[in-house]
Amino acid sequence: MNKKIKLIVGARSSLFLPFADLGLIVVDEEHDQSYKQDEGIIYNARDMAILRAKQLNVACILSSATPSVETFENIVSKKFNRASLNERFHGTRLPNISCIDMRNAEKETNSFLPIELIHDIKKTKEKNEQSLLFLNRRGYSPLSICGNCGVRVDCPNCDAWLILHKNISKYKCHHCGYTEKSERECKNCQSSDKIIQTGLGIEKIDEEVNRLFPEMSRIVFSSDYLQSSSAISSALKQIKENKVDIIIGTQLISKGHNFPNLTYVGILDADFGLDVTDIRASERTFQILNQVSGRAGRVKQDSNVKIMTHMPDHPLLKSLIKNHREEFYETELTIRNSTHMPPFARLVAIIISSKNSGILQEYSQKLADINNFPKNIELFGPVEAPISRLRKYHRRRFLIRGSKNSNVQFYIKRWLGLLKLPPQIRITIDVDPQNFL
Ligand SMILES: [Zn+2]
Ligand SMILES: [Zn+2]
């Protein structure tokens, strides 16, 4: 407040500090979803920063290599100015990006990894350089089923599968944190030793890499393995000092780190976000794939990125391979415009939850019946949420879509105000939702 401090580096809450004479706000990695707080008061700190800068009449810089579609639209419509950095920090060339078509990729017997990838890892090691294998899936495998009766291993609190984590010998729910020990019998048929693990998780990759390259050193870079900031810094140090040959990482690895010896990136499953209905899925996938690819060749030349996919002709992957970012954004804006989705419309999600499913059902139906929105605001729902039960609460969702300049919040308040809220019901209002679970 007394102007002794000239620069403040802060998280979301720093926007609310009592500045004496604020002159500039920089929002780094502006596209990052973590600017959106998804619990408690739901707001997007990026938008708050823009608002704050506007009120104070000072500049606001949003920086990103993969801006959000909203920001790109603000550039196209000339609301924001754009400054481009056209060269990489060390002046290196961008990595060569190509796909490995998993529909017909050759595999060695007994291995689920394509021969091309195995060969690339060997070649990289021969040059004394590092490889990164990226898979955005924590744990050993995403699905565990009883081989005797076919019933899946579920969380008792949520409508979700439990994920096996071999490093702690436990099953874990990624939504509520519930755990149980991994030596368990099937809760349906009581048979033991018959639970089958299906699908790939990061621990399974680690196991396979160990089997194929026992002589190479490796590290698993995932929040389950690196739980403290000191564990993360020591892992980063080992990587930078070239003491690690293979890094096996989740999204945790994609953020801003600079690994001078890393020249090869294998993206093990690029299909996770290409075929889903969530309107932001392709934007997020594009951002993650770009960031992970960008880890390669930041200091050394001649780096390679290989993307394993069953959809090599997907437009998103094509723009990524050609490094035609604009093309991706333009396509995405065309789709959003023609389907009346943000940034061309406003969305608000209303999540209603209760431990009592009967009361939930009744209350949400009553809300649907008293729809009193004006013509330019549409009400969809209620529908069962994709995660229909979370931490023992049953959940139903409404989606409200308004034209760009409509005062959606006002009408939502008016609508919800018509009905008395039963004590067993919780309501969450999520403006500009980033996820639809
Ligand atoms: Zn069973
Ligand atoms: Zn759970």
mmCIF file of C-alpha atoms and ligand atoms in Angstrom, residues 155 157-158 173 176, ligand 2:
data_model
loop_
_atom_site.group_PDB
_atom_site.id
_atom_site.type_symbol
_atom_site.label_atom_id
_atom_site.label_comp_id
_atom_site.label_asym_id
_atom_site.label_seq_id
_atom_site.Cartn_x
_atom_site.Cartn_y
_atom_site.Cartn_z
ATOM 1 C CA CYS A 155 -16.687 -46.074 -5.568
ATOM 2 C CA ASN A 157 -19.758 -42.619 -2.663
ATOM 3 C CA CYS A 158 -19.753 -41.695 -6.360
ATOM 4 C CA CYS A 173 -11.592 -42.677 -6.332
ATOM 5 C CA CYS A 176 -13.809 -38.027 -3.666
HETATM 6 ZN ZN ZN B 2 -15.770 -41.394 -4.951
#
